[in-house]
Tab-separated table of C-alpha atoms and ligand atoms in Angstrom:
chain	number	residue	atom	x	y	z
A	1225	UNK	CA	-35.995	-57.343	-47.991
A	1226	UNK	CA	-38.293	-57.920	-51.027
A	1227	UNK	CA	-41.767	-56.195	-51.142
A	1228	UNK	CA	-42.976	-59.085	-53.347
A	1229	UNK	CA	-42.195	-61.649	-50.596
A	1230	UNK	CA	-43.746	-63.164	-47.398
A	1231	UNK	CA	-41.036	-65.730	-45.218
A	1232	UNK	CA	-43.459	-67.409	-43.448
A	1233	UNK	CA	-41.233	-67.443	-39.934
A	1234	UNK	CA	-42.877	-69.698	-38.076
A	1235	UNK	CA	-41.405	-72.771	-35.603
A	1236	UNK	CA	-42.867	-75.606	-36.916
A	1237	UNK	CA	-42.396	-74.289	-40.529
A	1238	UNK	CA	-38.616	-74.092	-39.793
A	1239	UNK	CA	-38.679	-77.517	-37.810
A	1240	UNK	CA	-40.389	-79.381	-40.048
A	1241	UNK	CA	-38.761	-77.658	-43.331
A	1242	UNK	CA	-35.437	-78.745	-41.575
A	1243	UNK	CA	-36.059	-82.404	-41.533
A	1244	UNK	CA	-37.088	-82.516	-45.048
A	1245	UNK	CA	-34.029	-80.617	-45.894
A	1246	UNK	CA	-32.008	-83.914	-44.721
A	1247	UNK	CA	-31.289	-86.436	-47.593
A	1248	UNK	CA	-32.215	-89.807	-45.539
A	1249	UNK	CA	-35.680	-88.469	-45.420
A	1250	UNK	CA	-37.776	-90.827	-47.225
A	1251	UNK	CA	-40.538	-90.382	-49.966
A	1252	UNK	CA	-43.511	-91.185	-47.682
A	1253	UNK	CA	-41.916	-88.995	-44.759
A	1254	UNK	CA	-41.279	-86.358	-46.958
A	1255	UNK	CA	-44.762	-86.416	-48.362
A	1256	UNK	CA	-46.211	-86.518	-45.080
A	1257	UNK	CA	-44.074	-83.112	-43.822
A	1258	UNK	CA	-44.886	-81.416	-46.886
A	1259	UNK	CA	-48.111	-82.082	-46.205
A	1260	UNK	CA	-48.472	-80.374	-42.611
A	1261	UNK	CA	-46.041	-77.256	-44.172
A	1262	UNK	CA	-48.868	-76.959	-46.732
A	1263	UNK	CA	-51.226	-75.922	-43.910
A	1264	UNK	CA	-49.173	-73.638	-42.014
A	1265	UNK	CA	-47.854	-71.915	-45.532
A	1266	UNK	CA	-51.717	-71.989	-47.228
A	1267	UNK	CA	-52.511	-70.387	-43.813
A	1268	UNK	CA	-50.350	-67.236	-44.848
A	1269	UNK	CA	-51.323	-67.453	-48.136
A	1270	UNK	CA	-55.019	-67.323	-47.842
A	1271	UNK	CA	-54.463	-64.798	-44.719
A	1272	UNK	CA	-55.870	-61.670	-47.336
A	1273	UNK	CA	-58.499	-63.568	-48.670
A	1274	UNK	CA	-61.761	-61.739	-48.607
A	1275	UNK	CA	-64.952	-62.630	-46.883
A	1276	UNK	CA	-69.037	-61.972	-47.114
A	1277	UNK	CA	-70.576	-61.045	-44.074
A	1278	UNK	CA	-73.171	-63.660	-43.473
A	1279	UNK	CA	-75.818	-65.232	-40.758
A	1280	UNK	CA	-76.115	-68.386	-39.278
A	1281	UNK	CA	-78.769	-69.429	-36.288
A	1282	UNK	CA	-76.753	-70.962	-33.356
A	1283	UNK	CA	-79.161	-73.190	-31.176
A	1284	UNK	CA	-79.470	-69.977	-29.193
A	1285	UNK	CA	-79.821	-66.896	-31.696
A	1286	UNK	CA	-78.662	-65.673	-34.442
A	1287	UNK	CA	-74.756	-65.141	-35.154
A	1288	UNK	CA	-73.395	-62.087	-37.805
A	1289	UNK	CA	-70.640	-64.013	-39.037
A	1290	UNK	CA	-67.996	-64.459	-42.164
A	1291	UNK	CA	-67.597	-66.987	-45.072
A	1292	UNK	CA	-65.581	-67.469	-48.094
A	1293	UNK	CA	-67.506	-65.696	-51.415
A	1294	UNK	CA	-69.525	-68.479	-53.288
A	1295	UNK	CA	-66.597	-68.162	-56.134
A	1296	UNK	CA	-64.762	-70.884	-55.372
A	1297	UNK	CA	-60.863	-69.715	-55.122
A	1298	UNK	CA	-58.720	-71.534	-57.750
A	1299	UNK	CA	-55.377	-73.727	-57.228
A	1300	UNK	CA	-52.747	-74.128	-59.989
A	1301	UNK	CA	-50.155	-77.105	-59.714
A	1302	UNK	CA	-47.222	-76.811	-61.898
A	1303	UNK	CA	-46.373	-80.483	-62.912
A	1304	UNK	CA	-45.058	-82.285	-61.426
A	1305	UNK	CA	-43.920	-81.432	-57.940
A	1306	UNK	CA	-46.666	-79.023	-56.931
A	1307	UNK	CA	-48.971	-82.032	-56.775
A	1308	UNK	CA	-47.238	-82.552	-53.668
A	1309	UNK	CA	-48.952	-79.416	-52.083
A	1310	UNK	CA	-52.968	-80.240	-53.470
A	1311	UNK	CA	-53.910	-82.773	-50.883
A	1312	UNK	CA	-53.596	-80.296	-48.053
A	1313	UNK	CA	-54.484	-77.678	-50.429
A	1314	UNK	CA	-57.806	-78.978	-51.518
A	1315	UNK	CA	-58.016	-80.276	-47.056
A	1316	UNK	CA	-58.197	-76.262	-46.425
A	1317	UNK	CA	-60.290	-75.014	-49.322
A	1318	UNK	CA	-62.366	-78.125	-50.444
A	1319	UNK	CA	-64.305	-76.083	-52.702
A	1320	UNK	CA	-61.608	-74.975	-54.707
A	1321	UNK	CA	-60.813	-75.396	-59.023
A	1322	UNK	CA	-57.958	-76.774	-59.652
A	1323	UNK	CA	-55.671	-76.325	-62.596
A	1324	UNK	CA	-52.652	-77.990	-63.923
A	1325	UNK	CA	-49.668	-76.395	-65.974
A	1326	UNK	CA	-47.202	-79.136	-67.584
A	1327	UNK	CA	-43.476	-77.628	-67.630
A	1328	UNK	CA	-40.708	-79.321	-67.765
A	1329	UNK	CA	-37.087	-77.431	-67.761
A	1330	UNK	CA	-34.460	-78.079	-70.210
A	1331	UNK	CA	-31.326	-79.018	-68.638
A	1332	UNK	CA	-29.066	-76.634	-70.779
A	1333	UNK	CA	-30.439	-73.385	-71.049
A	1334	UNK	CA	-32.597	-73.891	-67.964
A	1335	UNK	CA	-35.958	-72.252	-69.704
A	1336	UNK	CA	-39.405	-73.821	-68.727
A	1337	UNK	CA	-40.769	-76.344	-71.956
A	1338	UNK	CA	-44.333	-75.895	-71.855
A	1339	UNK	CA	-46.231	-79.411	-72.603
A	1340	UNK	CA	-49.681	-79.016	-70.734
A	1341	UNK	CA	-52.206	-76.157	-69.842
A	1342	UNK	CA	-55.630	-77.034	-68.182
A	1343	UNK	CA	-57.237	-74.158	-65.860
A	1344	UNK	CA	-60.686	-73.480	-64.557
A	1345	UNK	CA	-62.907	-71.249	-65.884
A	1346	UNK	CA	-63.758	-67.497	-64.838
A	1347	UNK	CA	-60.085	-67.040	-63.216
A	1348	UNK	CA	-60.607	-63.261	-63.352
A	1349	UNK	CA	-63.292	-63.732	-60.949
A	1350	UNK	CA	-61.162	-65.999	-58.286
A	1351	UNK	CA	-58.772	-65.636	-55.794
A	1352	UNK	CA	-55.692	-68.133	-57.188
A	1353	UNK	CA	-52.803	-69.424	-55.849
A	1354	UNK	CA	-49.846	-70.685	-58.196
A	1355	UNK	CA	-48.097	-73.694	-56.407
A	1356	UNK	CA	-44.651	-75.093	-57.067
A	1357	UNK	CA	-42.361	-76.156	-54.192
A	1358	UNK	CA	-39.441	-74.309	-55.854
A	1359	UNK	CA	-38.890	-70.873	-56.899
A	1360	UNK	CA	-35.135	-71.310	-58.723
A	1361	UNK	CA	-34.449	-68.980	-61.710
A	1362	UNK	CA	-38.159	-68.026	-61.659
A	1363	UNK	CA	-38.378	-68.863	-65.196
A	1364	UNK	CA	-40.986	-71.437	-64.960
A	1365	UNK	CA	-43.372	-69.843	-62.074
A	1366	UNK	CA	-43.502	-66.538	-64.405
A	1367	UNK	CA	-44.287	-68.475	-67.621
A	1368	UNK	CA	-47.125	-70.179	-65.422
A	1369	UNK	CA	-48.416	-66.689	-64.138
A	1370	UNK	CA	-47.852	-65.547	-68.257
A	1371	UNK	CA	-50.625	-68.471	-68.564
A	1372	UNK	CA	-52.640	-67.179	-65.955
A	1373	UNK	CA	-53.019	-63.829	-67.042
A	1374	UNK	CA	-53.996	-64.568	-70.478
A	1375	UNK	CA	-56.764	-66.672	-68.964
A	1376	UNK	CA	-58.212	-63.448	-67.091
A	1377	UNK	CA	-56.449	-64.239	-63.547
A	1378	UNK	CA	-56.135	-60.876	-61.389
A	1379	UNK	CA	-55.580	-61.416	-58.070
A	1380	UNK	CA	-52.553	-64.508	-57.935
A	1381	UNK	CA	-50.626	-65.364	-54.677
A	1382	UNK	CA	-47.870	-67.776	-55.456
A	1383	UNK	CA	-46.780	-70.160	-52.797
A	1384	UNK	CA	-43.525	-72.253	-52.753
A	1385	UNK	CA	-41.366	-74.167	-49.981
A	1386	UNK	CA	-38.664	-72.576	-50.850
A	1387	UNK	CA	-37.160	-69.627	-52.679
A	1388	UNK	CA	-33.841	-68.565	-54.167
A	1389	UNK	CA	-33.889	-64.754	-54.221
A	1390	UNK	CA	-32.868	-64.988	-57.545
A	1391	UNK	CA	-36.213	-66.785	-58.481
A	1392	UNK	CA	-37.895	-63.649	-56.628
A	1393	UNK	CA	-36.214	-61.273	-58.501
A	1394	UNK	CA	-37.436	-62.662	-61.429
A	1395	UNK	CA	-40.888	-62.670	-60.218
A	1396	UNK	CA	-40.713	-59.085	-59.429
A	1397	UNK	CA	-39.230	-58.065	-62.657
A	1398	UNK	CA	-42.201	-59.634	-64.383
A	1399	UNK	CA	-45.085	-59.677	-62.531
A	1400	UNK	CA	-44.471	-57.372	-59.656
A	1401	UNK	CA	-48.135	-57.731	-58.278
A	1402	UNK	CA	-47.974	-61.730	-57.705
A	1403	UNK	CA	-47.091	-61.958	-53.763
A	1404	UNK	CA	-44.760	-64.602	-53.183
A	1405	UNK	CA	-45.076	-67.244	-50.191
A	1406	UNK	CA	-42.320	-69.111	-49.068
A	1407	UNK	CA	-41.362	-71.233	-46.346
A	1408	UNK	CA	-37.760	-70.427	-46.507
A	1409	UNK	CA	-35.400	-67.829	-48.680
A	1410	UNK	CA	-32.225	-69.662	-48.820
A	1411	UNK	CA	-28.925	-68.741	-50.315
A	1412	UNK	CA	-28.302	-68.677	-53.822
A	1413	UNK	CA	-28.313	-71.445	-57.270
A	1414	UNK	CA	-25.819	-73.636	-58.233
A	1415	UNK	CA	-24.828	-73.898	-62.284
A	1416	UNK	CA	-27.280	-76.315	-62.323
A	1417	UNK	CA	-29.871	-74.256	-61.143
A	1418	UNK	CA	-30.357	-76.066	-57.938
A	1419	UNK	CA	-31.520	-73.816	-55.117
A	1420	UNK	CA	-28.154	-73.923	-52.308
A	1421	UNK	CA	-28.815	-75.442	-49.950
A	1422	UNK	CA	-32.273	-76.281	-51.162
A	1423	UNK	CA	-33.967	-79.849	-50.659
A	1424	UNK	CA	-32.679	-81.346	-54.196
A	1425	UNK	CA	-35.271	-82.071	-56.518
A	1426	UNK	CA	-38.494	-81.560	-54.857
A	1427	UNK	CA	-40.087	-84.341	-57.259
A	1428	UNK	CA	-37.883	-86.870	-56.714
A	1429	UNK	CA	-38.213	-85.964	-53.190
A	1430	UNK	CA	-41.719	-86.833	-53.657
A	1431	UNK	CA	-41.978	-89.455	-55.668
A	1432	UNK	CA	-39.115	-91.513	-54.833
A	1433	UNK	CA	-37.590	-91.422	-59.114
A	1434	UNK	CA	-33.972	-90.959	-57.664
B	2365	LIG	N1	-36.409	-77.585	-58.821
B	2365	LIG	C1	-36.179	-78.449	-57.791
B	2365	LIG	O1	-36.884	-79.448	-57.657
B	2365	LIG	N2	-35.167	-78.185	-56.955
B	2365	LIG	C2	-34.384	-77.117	-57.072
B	2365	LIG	O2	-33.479	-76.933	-56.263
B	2365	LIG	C3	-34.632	-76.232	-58.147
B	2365	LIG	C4	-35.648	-76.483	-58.999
């Protein structure tokens, strides 16, 4: 439907995205879910990742194999509710830099206030992924990729839990070479811009401030 998207259709994605989706869900519960998601999306996301052809001796002779380039990939959290993703994140690539962009939104004219910028050196030599659990208007995930760029960044994935196609339209407008990774494209935003039928505020989801 969108050539800048990847719905990562997958059973447990869709079971476990479900269950979050359900407002008596707790903070640690939701944590938890998000948590196993993380794997199965990052396991899309990093699906394109390049490898080096390398050798390793088995007890029993050598073995041509694969690995991950010495360049550690990087991972960008937008503040505050991408932190959510980085434990399993940093679980699956251990290795990886890790950067943070502060944004928060302003209520009225929904545009992203930046307030914090901290990212790893050499982007334009690493594979990065951009997390934030919500793609709404897009406004804030194409500032954050604005950042990126000016840093050096070339080859960005973005992963979210879920997207509004608004919020991917946006993304395409502006940076049509940043793939997007999503758990679930749902319906549309409210005038609040909410994602419909969405999950809420993924921070407060999180973090229990609600
Ligand atoms: N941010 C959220 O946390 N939830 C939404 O629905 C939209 C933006």
């Amino acid at each position: 439907m969108y050539e800048n998207l990847t719905v990562v259709e997958h059973p447990l994605v869709k079971h476990k995205l479900t269950r979050i989706r359900d407002k008596s869900v707790d903070p640690k519960e939701f944590r938890e879910t998000l948590d196993e998601i993380t794997m199965l999306l990052a396991y899309e996301v990093t699906r394109t990742f390049p490898l080096e052809e390398c050798t390793v001796e088995t007890p029993l002779m050598p073995y041509k194999g694969a690995k991950l380039p010495d360049v550690e990939p990087a991972v960008i959290v937008i503040l505050r509710a991408a932190l959510g993703f980085l434990p399993a994140m940093l679980k699956l690539l251990p290795n990886a830099k890790t950067g943070h962009i502060g944004m928060s939104r302003d209520h009225e004219t929904l545009r992203p206030i930046h307030y914090y910028c901290k990212l790893p050196t050499a982007l334009e030599k690493r594979e990065t992924i951009l997390l934030d659990p919500m793609l709404a208007t897009g406004y804030s995930a194409v500032a954050a990729v604005d950042f990126l760029k000016q840093a050096g960044a070339k080859n960005i994935r973005f992963m979210c839990l879920i997207a509004a196609p608004e919020g991917v339209e946006v993304m395409r407008q502006h940076h049509p070479d940043v793939m997007i990774y999503t758990g679930a494209l749902d319906e549309k935003l409210n005038e609040k811009g909410y994602i419909i039928p969405g999950i809420g505020d993924a921070g407060d989801r999180i973090f229990g401030t609600y």
